[in-house]
Coordinates of C-alpha atoms and ligand atoms in Angstrom, one line a residue:
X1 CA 19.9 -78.1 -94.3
X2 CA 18.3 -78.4 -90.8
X3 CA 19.3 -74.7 -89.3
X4 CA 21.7 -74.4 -86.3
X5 CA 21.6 -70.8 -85.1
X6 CA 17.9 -70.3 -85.2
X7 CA 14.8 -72.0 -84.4
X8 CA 11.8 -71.5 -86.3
X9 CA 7.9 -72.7 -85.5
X10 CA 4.7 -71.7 -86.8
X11 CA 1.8 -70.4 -84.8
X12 CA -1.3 -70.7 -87.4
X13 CA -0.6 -67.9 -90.4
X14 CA 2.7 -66.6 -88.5
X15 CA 6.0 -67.7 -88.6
X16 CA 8.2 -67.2 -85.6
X17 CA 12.2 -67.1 -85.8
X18 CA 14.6 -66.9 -83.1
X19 CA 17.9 -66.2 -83.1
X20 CA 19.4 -68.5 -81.0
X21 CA 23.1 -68.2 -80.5
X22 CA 22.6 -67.7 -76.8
X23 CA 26.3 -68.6 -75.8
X24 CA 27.4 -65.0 -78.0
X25 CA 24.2 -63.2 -76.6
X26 CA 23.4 -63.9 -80.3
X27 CA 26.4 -62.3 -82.2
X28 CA 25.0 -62.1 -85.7
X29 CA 27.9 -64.2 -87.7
X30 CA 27.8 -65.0 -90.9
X31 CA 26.5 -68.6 -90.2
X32 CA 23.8 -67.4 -88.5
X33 CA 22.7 -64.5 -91.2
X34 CA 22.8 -67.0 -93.4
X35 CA 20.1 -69.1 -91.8
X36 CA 17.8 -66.1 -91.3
X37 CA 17.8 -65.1 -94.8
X38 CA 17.1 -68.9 -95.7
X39 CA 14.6 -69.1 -92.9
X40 CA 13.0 -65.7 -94.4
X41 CA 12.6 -66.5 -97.9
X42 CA 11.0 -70.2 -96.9
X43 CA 8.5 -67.8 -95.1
X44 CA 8.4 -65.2 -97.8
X45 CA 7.1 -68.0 -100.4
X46 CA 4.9 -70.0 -98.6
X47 CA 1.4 -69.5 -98.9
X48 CA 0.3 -70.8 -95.4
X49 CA 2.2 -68.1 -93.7
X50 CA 1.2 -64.1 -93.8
X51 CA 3.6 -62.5 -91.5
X52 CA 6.9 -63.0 -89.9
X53 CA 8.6 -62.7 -86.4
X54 CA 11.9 -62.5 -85.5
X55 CA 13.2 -62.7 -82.4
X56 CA 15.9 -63.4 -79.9
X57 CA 16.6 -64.4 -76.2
X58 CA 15.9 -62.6 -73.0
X59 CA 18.6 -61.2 -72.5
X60 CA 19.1 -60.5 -76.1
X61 CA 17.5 -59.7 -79.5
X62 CA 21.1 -59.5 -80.5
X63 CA 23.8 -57.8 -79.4
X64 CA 25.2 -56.8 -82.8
X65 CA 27.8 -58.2 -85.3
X66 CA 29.9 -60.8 -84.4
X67 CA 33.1 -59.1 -83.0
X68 CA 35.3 -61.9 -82.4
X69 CA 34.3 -62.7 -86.6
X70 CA 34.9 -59.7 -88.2
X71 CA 38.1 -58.8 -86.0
X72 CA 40.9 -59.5 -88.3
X73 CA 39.2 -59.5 -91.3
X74 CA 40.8 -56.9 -94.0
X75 CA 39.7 -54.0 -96.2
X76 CA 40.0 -56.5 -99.4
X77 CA 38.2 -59.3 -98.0
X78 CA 35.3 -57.1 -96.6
X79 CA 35.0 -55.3 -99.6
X80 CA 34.9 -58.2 -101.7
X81 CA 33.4 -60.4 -100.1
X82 CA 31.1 -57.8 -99.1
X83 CA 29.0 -59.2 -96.1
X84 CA 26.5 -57.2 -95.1
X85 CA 24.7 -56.9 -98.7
X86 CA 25.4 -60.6 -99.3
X87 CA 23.5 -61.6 -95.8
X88 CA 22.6 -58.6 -94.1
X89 CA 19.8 -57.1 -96.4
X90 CA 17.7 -60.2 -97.0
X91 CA 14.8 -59.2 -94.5
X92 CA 14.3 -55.7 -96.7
X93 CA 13.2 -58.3 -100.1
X94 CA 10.7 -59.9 -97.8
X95 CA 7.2 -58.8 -98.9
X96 CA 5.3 -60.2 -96.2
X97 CA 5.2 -58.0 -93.2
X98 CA 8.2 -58.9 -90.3
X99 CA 7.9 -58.1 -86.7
X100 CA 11.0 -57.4 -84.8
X101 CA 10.0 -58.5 -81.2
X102 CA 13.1 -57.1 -79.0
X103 CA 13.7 -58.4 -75.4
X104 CA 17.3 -57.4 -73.6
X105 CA 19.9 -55.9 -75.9
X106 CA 19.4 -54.5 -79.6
X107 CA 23.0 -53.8 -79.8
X108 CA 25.0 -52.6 -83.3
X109 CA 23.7 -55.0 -86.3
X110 CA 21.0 -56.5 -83.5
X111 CA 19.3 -53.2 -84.0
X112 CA 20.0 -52.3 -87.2
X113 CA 18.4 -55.6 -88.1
X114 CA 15.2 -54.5 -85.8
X115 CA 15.0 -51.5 -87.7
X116 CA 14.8 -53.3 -91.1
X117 CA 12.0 -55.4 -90.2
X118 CA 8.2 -53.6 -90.3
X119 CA 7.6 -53.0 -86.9
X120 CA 9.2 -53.3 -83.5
X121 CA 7.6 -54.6 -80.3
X122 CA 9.8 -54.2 -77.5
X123 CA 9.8 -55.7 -73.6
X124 CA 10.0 -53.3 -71.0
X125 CA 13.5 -55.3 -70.7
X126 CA 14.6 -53.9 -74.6
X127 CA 17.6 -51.8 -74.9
X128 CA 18.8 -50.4 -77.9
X129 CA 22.0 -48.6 -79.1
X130 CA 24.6 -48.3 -81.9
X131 CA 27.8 -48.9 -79.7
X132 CA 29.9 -49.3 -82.7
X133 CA 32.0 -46.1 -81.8
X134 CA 33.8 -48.1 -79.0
X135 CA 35.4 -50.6 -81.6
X136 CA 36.6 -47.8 -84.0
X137 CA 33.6 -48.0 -86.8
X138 CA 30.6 -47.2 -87.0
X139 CA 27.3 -48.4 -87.9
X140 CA 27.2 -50.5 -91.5
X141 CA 23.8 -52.3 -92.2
X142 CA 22.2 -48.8 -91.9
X143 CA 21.9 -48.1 -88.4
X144 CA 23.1 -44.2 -89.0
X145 CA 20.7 -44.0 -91.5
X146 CA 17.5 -45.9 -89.9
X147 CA 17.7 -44.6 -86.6
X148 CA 18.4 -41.0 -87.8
X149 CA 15.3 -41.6 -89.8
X150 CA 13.2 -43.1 -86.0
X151 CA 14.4 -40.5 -84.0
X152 CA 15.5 -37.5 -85.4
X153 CA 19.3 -36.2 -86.2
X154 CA 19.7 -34.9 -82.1
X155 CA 19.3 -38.3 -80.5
X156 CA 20.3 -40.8 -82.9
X157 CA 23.8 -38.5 -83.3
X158 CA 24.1 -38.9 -79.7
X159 CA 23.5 -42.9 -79.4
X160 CA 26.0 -42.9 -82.5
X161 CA 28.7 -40.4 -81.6
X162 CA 28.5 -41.8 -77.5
X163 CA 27.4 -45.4 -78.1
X164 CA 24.9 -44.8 -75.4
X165 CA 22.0 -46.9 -75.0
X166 CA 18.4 -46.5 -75.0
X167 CA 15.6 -48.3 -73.0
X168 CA 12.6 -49.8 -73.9
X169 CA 10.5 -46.5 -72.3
X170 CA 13.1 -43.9 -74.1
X171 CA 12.8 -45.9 -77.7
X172 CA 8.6 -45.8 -77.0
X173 CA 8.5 -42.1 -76.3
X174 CA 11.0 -41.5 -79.4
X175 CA 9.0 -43.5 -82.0
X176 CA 11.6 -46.2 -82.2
X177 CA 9.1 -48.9 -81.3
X178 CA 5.5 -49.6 -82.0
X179 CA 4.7 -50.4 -78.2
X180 CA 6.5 -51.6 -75.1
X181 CA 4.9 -54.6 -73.5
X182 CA 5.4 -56.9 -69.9
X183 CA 8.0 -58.9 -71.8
X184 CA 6.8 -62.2 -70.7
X185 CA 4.0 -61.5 -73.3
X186 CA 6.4 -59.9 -76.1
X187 CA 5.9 -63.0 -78.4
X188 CA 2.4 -63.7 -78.0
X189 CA 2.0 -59.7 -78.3
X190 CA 4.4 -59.9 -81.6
X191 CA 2.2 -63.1 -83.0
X192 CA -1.2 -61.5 -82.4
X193 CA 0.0 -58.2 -84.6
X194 CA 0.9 -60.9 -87.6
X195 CA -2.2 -63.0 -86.7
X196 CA -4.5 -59.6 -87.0
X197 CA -2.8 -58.9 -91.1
X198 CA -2.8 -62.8 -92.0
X199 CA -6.6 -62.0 -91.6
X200 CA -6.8 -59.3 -94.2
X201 CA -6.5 -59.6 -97.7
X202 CA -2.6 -60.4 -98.8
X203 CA -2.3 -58.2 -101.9
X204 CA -3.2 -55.2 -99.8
X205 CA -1.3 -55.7 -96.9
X206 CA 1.7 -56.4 -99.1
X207 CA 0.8 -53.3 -101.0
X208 CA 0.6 -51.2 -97.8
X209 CA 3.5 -52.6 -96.8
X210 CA 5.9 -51.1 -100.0
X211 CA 3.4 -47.9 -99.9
X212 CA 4.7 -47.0 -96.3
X213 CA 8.1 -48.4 -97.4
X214 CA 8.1 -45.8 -100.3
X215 CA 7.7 -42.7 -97.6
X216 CA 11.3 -44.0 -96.6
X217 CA 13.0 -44.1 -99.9
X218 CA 12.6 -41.0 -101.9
X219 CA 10.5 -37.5 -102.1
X220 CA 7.0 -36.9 -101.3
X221 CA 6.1 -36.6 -104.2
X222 CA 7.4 -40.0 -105.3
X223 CA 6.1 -41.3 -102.6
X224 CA 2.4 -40.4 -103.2
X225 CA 3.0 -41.5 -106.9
X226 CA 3.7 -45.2 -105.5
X227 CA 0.5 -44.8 -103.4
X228 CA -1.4 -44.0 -105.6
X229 CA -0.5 -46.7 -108.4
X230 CA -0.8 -49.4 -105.8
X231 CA -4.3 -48.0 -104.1
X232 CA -5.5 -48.1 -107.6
X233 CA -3.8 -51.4 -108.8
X234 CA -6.2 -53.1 -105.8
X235 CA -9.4 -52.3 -107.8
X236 CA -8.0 -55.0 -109.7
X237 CA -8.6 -57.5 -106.9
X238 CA -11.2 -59.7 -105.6
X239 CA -10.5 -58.4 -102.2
X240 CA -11.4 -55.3 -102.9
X241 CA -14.4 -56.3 -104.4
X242 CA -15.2 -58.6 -101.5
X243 CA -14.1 -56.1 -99.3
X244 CA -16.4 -53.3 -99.9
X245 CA -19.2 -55.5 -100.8
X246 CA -19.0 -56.7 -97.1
X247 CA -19.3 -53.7 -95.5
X248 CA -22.5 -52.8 -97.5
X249 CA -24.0 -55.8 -96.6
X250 CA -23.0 -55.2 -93.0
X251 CA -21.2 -59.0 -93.3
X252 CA -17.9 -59.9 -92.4
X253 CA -15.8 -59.9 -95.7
X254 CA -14.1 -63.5 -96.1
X255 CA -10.6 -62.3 -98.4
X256 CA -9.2 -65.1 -100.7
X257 CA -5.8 -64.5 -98.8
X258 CA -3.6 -64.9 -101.4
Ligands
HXC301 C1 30.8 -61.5 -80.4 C2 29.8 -61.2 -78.4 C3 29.2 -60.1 -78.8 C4 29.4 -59.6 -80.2 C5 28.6 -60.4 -76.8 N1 29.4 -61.4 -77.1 N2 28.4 -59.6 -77.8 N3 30.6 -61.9 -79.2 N4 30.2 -60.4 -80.9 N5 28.8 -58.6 -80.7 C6 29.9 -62.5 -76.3 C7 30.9 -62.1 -75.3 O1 32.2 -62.0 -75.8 C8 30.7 -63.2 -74.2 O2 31.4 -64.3 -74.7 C9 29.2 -63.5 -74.3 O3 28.8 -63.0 -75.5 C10 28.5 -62.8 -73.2 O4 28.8 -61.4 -73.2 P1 29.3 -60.6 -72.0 O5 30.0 -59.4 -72.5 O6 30.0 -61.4 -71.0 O7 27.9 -60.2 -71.3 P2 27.5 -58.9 -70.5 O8 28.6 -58.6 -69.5 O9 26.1 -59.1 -69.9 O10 27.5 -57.7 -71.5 C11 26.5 -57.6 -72.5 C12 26.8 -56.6 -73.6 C13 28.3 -56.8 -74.1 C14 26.8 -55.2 -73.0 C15 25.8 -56.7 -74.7 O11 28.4 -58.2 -74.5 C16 28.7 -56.0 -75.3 O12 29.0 -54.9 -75.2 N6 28.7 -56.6 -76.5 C17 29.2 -56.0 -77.7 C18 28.1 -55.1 -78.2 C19 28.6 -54.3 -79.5 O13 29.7 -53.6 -79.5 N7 27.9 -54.5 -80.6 C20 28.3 -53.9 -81.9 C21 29.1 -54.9 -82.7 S1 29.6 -54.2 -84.2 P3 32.4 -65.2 -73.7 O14 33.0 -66.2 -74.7 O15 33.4 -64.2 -73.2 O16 31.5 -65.7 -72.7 C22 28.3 -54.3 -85.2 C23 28.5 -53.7 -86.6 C24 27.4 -54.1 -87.5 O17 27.3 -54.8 -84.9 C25 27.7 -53.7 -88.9 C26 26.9 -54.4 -89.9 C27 27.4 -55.7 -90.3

């Protein structure tokens, strides 16, 4: 099925994905999830890619749900036909690493959806906020959750309770966002990052990847457990053989990327 909402191109080992519903500032409807977490998986499976970027328009990343969608739907037929774990959680079973790269508005599910992915880069155009207050909800694809997580209970109850929005320098200074950049270069910044892992060996960046997941998900002490079984579940690998060989022959180690 040739995709509609996004468009999707491959820069060497990265895979780029744009949301591009630019008529609805790229309202996340169903249509359009749907495509992403095809678009995702494709990635997620294919061996000629290593990391994933998602992003939107200038003016938006995405400025949330789709509003006019969801409207006059029920409590029945969203709780049945429950669709934000039906669409909405598909980036979070992708093992490959996904970059958010956020220009203009991160709005609702547009951010919630940036704060699923690995990392975010931002343009010094980003802004960010949970504005779902104003409608009469509040965040559902684990915005309250996430962004409590970011930047602490204080801010992210404020953006939450006031719907107020954050810019790209605020979301920088409160760990929201690997690194604001000119956003003319946000992409090519963004595609460099996955360009950099697709060069390292894939069963450790994957591994790193669920390691700092872990930190996320449950205790400390569960945490380090999942460390450790994965740091010593790489000794297992060529990589890591090929790896530390390398650096005691003071070569270049070439990793069988796969
Ligand atoms: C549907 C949307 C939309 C949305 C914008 N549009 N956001 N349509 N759902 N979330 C549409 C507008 O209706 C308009 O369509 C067009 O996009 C351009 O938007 P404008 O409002 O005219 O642009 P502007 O004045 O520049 O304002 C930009 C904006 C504003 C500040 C981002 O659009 C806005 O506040 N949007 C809603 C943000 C929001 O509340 N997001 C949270 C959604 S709830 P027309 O046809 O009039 O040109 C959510 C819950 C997630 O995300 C829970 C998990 C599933």
């Amino acid at each position: 099925m040739p995709f509609e909402m996004i468009l999707t191109e491959t820069q060497g080992r990265v895979a780029v994905i744009r949301l591009n519903r630019p008529q609805a500032l790229n309202a996340l409807c169903d249509q359009l999830m749907t495509e992403l977490g095809q678009a995702l998986r494709d990635y997620d499976s294919d061996p000629a890619i290593a990391a994933i970027v998602i992003t939107g328009s200038e003016k938006a990343f995405a400025a949330g749900a789709d509003i006019k969608e969801m409207k006059d739907r029920t409590f029945p037929a969203v709780y049945f036909n429950d669709f934000i774990g039906e669409r909405w959680e598909t980036v979070l079973e992708i093992r490959k690493p996904v970059i958010a790269a956020v220009a203009g508005f991160a709005l609702g599910g547009g951010c919630e959806l940036a704060m699923m992915c690995d990392l975010i880069i931002a343009a010094d155009t980003a802004k960010f906020g949970q504005p779902e207050i104003n409608l009469g909800i509040i965040p559902g694809a684990g915005g309250s959750q996430r962004l409590t997580r970011a930047v602490g209970k204080s801010k992210a109850m404020e953006m939450i309770l006031t719907g107020r929005m954050m810019d790209a320098a605020e979301a920088e200074r409160a760990n929201l966002v690997t690194r604001v950049v000119p956003a003319a270069e946000l992409v090519a910044e963004a595609v460099k990052i996955g360009a950099k892992i697709g060069a390292l060996s894939a069963p450790s960046v994957a591994m790193a990847k669920e390691a700092v997941n872990a930190a996320f998900e449950g205790t400390l002490t569960e945490g380090v457990r999942t460390e450790r079984r994965l740091f010593l579940s790489l000794f297992a690998t060529e990589d890591q053989k090929e790896g530390m060989s390398a650096f005691a022959e003071k070569r270049k180690p070439a990793f069988g990327n796969r």
